[in-house]
Amino acid sequence: DADVTQTPRNRITKTGKRIMLECSQTKGHDRMYWYRQDPGLGLRLIYYSFDVKDINKGEISDGYSVSRQAQAKFSLSLESAIPNQTALYFCATSRGLAGTDTQYFGPGTRLTVL
Amino acid sequence: AQSVSQHNHHVILSEAASLELGCNYSYGGTVNLFWYVQYPGQHLQLLLKYFSGDPLVKGIKGFEAEFIKSKFSFNLRKPSVQWSDTAEYFCAVIHGSSNTGKLIFGQGTTLQVKP
């Protein structure tokens, strides 16, 4: 969905480096999410944000941090990348309708940590 | 903990064959259910969703899914697959009363359709 964009699309980095993945949306949604996708595990939630001042940990937040710079921007950082963080990372957004929310996904960032 | 299980990890079909992908969830309360599709090299796209009402839900590209509450299931079906349906399919669940927005995904099913 072109309304949710992620940069970079691909990144190769080395162990110990700090990496930032960025997500922007033009859908006007309040809620934003970061997931990682690993083969055979589906998507797992890293962090989510209901608005600029409301950030919450997901099921696998260790080793990650986030920043919600504006309603439209939500960044994911790996402070010191390690090889098992090699994965496909997706950003998603939703309007925040309790009980009937639908999430819309960005194109993904493929991160490789050597 | 709530979970979503997709029993078929890898399915191979010939074109025109019928498709059914299984999805079961463990939560006993009200749920909202989704199927997402991920075509090779692309992002996840919403295929269909169930919130309430008719348990037989029709989505895009000829897909449908049936919510069977007694079986905690939301299986995806298509009467006749095409080569272009080759993709990975994810079932996902969110609690109907939840305000957390947490989607719980299944492990995914890879569908390969042979021409």
Short mmCIF file of C-alpha atoms in Angstrom, two decimals:
data_model
loop_
_atom_site.label_atom_id
_atom_site.label_comp_id
_atom_site.label_asym_id
_atom_site.label_seq_id
_atom_site.Cartn_x
_atom_site.Cartn_y
_atom_site.Cartn_z
CA ASP A 1 0.00 0.00 0.00
CA ALA A 2 1.66 3.21 -1.16
CA ASP A 3 0.10 5.04 1.79
CA VAL A 4 2.61 3.37 4.11
CA THR A 5 6.25 3.69 3.12
CA GLN A 6 9.37 2.26 4.67
CA THR A 7 13.01 3.19 4.24
CA PRO A 8 15.37 1.64 3.52
CA ARG A 9 13.92 -1.33 1.65
CA ASN A 10 17.07 -3.36 2.07
CA ARG A 11 19.96 -2.96 4.47
CA ILE A 12 23.05 -4.99 5.22
CA THR A 13 24.96 -4.09 8.35
CA LYS A 14 27.49 -5.51 10.76
CA THR A 15 27.14 -6.75 14.29
CA GLY A 16 27.24 -3.93 16.82
CA LYS A 17 26.13 -1.18 14.46
CA ARG A 18 23.20 1.08 15.22
CA ILE A 19 20.44 0.93 12.64
CA MET A 20 17.29 2.97 12.17
CA LEU A 21 14.35 1.88 10.08
CA GLU A 22 11.80 4.51 9.19
CA CYS A 23 8.11 4.36 8.49
CA SER A 24 5.85 7.09 7.16
CA GLN A 25 2.14 7.07 6.43
CA THR A 26 -0.28 9.35 4.68
CA LYS A 27 -3.42 7.52 5.81
CA GLY A 28 -3.98 9.84 8.75
CA HIS A 29 -4.07 6.90 11.14
CA ASP A 30 -3.29 7.33 14.80
CA ARG A 31 -1.91 3.87 15.45
CA MET A 32 1.37 2.53 14.13
CA TYR A 33 3.09 -0.81 14.62
CA TRP A 34 6.41 -2.50 14.00
CA TYR A 35 6.58 -6.24 13.27
CA ARG A 36 9.30 -8.63 12.30
CA GLN A 37 8.71 -11.60 10.05
CA ASP A 38 10.78 -14.76 10.29
CA PRO A 39 10.24 -17.90 8.22
CA GLY A 40 7.86 -20.30 9.95
CA LEU A 41 7.02 -17.84 12.72
CA GLY A 42 4.66 -15.45 11.01
CA LEU A 43 4.73 -11.83 12.15
CA ARG A 44 5.55 -10.84 15.70
CA LEU A 45 4.86 -7.46 17.23
CA ILE A 46 7.87 -5.45 18.37
CA TYR A 47 6.35 -2.10 19.41
CA TYR A 48 3.14 -0.21 18.85
CA SER A 49 2.04 3.37 19.30
CA PHE A 50 -1.46 4.76 19.72
CA ASP A 51 -0.35 8.35 19.30
CA VAL A 52 2.76 10.46 19.62
CA LYS A 53 2.82 10.20 23.40
CA ASP A 54 1.72 6.60 23.74
CA ILE A 55 4.26 3.87 22.96
CA ASN A 56 3.99 0.28 24.06
CA LYS A 57 6.15 -2.81 23.97
CA GLY A 58 5.05 -5.77 21.94
CA GLU A 59 5.99 -9.40 22.46
CA ILE A 60 9.62 -9.13 21.28
CA SER A 61 10.84 -5.62 22.16
CA ASP A 62 14.23 -6.57 23.63
CA GLY A 63 17.07 -5.11 21.59
CA TYR A 64 14.80 -2.57 19.88
CA SER A 65 13.65 0.95 20.58
CA VAL A 66 11.20 3.23 18.78
CA SER A 67 10.44 6.88 18.30
CA ARG A 68 7.15 8.43 17.23
CA GLN A 69 8.30 11.72 15.82
CA ALA A 70 4.88 12.75 14.53
CA GLN A 71 1.51 11.19 13.84
CA ALA A 72 2.81 10.14 10.45
CA LYS A 73 6.27 8.86 11.41
CA PHE A 74 7.35 5.90 13.51
CA SER A 75 10.99 4.78 13.57
CA LEU A 76 12.48 1.53 14.79
CA SER A 77 16.07 1.42 16.05
CA LEU A 78 18.42 -1.43 16.71
CA GLU A 79 20.92 0.04 19.16
CA SER A 80 23.51 -2.66 18.62
CA ALA A 81 22.52 -5.03 15.86
CA ILE A 82 23.09 -8.77 16.24
CA PRO A 83 22.77 -11.52 13.63
CA ASN A 84 19.53 -12.96 15.00
CA GLN A 85 17.87 -9.64 14.21
CA THR A 86 18.21 -10.53 10.56
CA ALA A 87 14.59 -10.49 9.38
CA LEU A 88 11.96 -8.75 7.32
CA TYR A 89 10.52 -5.78 9.19
CA PHE A 90 7.08 -4.40 8.55
CA CYS A 91 5.42 -1.22 9.65
CA ALA A 92 1.63 -1.09 9.86
CA THR A 93 -1.00 1.52 10.64
CA SER A 94 -4.61 1.49 11.77
CA ARG A 95 -7.29 3.98 12.64
CA GLY A 96 -7.78 2.68 16.14
CA LEU A 97 -11.40 1.61 16.07
CA ALA A 98 -11.77 -0.61 19.09
CA GLY A 99 -12.82 -4.10 18.15
CA THR A 100 -12.99 -3.49 14.41
CA ASP A 101 -9.55 -2.21 13.60
CA THR A 102 -7.80 -3.17 10.36
CA GLN A 103 -4.07 -2.83 9.94
CA TYR A 104 -2.43 -1.73 6.69
CA PHE A 105 1.13 -2.75 6.01
CA GLY A 106 4.12 -1.09 4.42
CA PRO A 107 6.37 -2.81 1.84
CA GLY A 108 8.86 -4.07 4.39
CA THR A 109 12.56 -3.63 5.08
CA ARG A 110 14.84 -6.61 4.64
CA LEU A 111 17.61 -6.32 7.22
CA THR A 112 20.68 -8.52 7.23
CA VAL A 113 23.09 -8.38 10.17
CA LEU A 114 26.46 -9.97 9.47
CA ALA B 1 -1.57 -17.13 25.85
CA GLN B 2 -3.72 -16.62 22.81
CA SER B 3 -2.44 -18.24 19.66
CA VAL B 4 -3.29 -18.83 16.04
CA SER B 5 -2.46 -22.07 14.26
CA GLN B 6 -2.24 -22.65 10.56
CA HIS B 7 -1.98 -26.36 10.03
CA ASN B 8 -0.74 -26.37 6.48
CA HIS B 9 2.74 -24.90 6.19
CA HIS B 10 3.28 -25.59 2.53
CA VAL B 11 0.60 -26.44 -0.01
CA ILE B 12 1.18 -27.32 -3.64
CA LEU B 13 -1.76 -27.36 -6.05
CA SER B 14 -2.34 -27.44 -9.77
CA GLU B 15 -4.27 -24.66 -11.43
CA ALA B 16 -8.05 -25.06 -11.17
CA ALA B 17 -7.77 -27.16 -8.01
CA SER B 18 -9.81 -26.14 -4.99
CA LEU B 19 -8.10 -24.61 -1.99
CA GLU B 20 -8.78 -24.75 1.71
CA LEU B 21 -6.31 -23.41 4.25
CA GLY B 22 -6.95 -24.11 7.89
CA CYS B 23 -6.82 -21.56 10.69
CA ASN B 24 -7.66 -22.15 14.34
CA TYR B 25 -7.35 -19.75 17.24
CA SER B 26 -7.29 -20.30 20.97
CA TYR B 27 -9.16 -17.32 22.38
CA GLY B 28 -12.65 -18.06 23.71
CA GLY B 29 -14.18 -14.60 23.63
CA THR B 30 -15.30 -12.36 20.81
CA VAL B 31 -12.77 -12.21 18.02
CA ASN B 32 -12.17 -10.36 14.81
CA LEU B 33 -10.49 -12.45 12.15
CA PHE B 34 -8.35 -11.63 9.15
CA TRP B 35 -6.61 -13.29 6.26
CA TYR B 36 -3.66 -11.48 4.74
CA VAL B 37 -1.79 -12.46 1.59
CA GLN B 38 1.84 -11.75 0.77
CA TYR B 39 2.79 -12.17 -2.88
CA PRO B 40 6.47 -12.85 -3.58
CA GLY B 41 8.54 -9.79 -2.79
CA GLN B 42 5.54 -7.74 -1.73
CA HIS B 43 3.96 -6.52 1.49
CA LEU B 44 0.98 -7.99 3.27
CA GLN B 45 -2.39 -7.18 1.77
CA LEU B 46 -5.75 -7.69 3.38
CA LEU B 47 -7.64 -10.53 1.70
CA LEU B 48 -10.75 -10.52 3.85
CA LYS B 49 -11.95 -9.93 7.39
CA TYR B 50 -14.72 -10.95 9.74
CA PHE B 51 -16.05 -8.73 12.48
CA SER B 52 -19.67 -9.82 12.90
CA GLY B 53 -22.74 -10.91 10.97
CA ASP B 54 -22.74 -13.53 8.23
CA PRO B 55 -20.00 -16.01 9.13
CA LEU B 56 -19.28 -16.63 5.45
CA VAL B 57 -17.10 -13.76 4.34
CA LYS B 58 -16.16 -12.99 0.78
CA GLY B 59 -12.92 -11.25 -0.03
CA ILE B 60 -10.96 -10.13 -3.02
CA LYS B 61 -9.88 -12.33 -5.93
CA GLY B 62 -12.54 -14.97 -5.35
CA PHE B 63 -11.45 -15.93 -1.84
CA GLU B 64 -13.87 -16.60 0.97
CA ALA B 65 -13.63 -17.73 4.57
CA GLU B 66 -16.05 -19.24 7.02
CA PHE B 67 -16.07 -18.44 10.71
CA ILE B 68 -17.16 -21.45 12.76
CA LYS B 69 -17.31 -20.29 16.35
CA SER B 70 -17.81 -23.75 17.82
CA LYS B 71 -14.63 -24.96 16.15
CA PHE B 72 -12.62 -21.77 16.75
CA SER B 73 -11.85 -21.84 13.06
CA PHE B 74 -11.66 -19.41 10.15
CA ASN B 75 -10.66 -21.44 7.12
CA LEU B 76 -9.84 -19.80 3.81
CA ARG B 77 -11.26 -21.24 0.59
CA LYS B 78 -11.14 -20.70 -3.12
CA PRO B 79 -12.97 -22.97 -5.59
CA SER B 80 -10.38 -22.77 -8.36
CA VAL B 81 -6.86 -21.46 -7.83
CA GLN B 82 -4.73 -19.70 -10.39
CA TRP B 83 -0.98 -19.55 -10.83
CA SER B 84 -1.16 -15.92 -9.66
CA ASP B 85 -2.42 -17.11 -6.27
CA THR B 86 1.06 -18.35 -5.46
CA ALA B 87 1.84 -16.50 -2.24
CA GLU B 88 2.09 -16.79 1.51
CA TYR B 89 -1.16 -16.59 3.44
CA PHE B 90 -1.49 -15.45 7.03
CA CYS B 91 -4.42 -15.82 9.36
CA ALA B 92 -4.63 -13.24 12.17
CA VAL B 93 -6.85 -12.61 15.15
CA ILE B 94 -7.63 -9.68 17.38
CA HIS B 95 -9.88 -9.78 20.41
CA GLY B 96 -13.20 -8.21 19.58
CA SER B 97 -13.30 -6.23 22.79
CA SER B 98 -9.65 -5.33 22.72
CA ASN B 99 -8.49 -1.77 22.43
CA THR B 100 -4.85 -2.73 22.21
CA GLY B 101 -4.79 -3.27 18.48
CA LYS B 102 -2.67 -6.37 18.92
CA LEU B 103 -2.95 -8.68 15.96
CA ILE B 104 -1.85 -12.23 16.60
CA PHE B 105 -0.61 -13.96 13.46
CA GLY B 106 -0.41 -17.59 12.52
CA GLN B 107 2.82 -19.01 11.18
CA GLY B 108 1.75 -18.63 7.58
CA THR B 109 1.01 -21.07 4.76
CA THR B 110 2.99 -21.01 1.56
CA LEU B 111 0.82 -21.81 -1.45
CA GLN B 112 2.48 -22.86 -4.66
CA VAL B 113 0.23 -23.19 -7.69
CA LYS B 114 1.63 -25.10 -10.62
CA PRO B 115 0.56 -23.95 -14.10
#
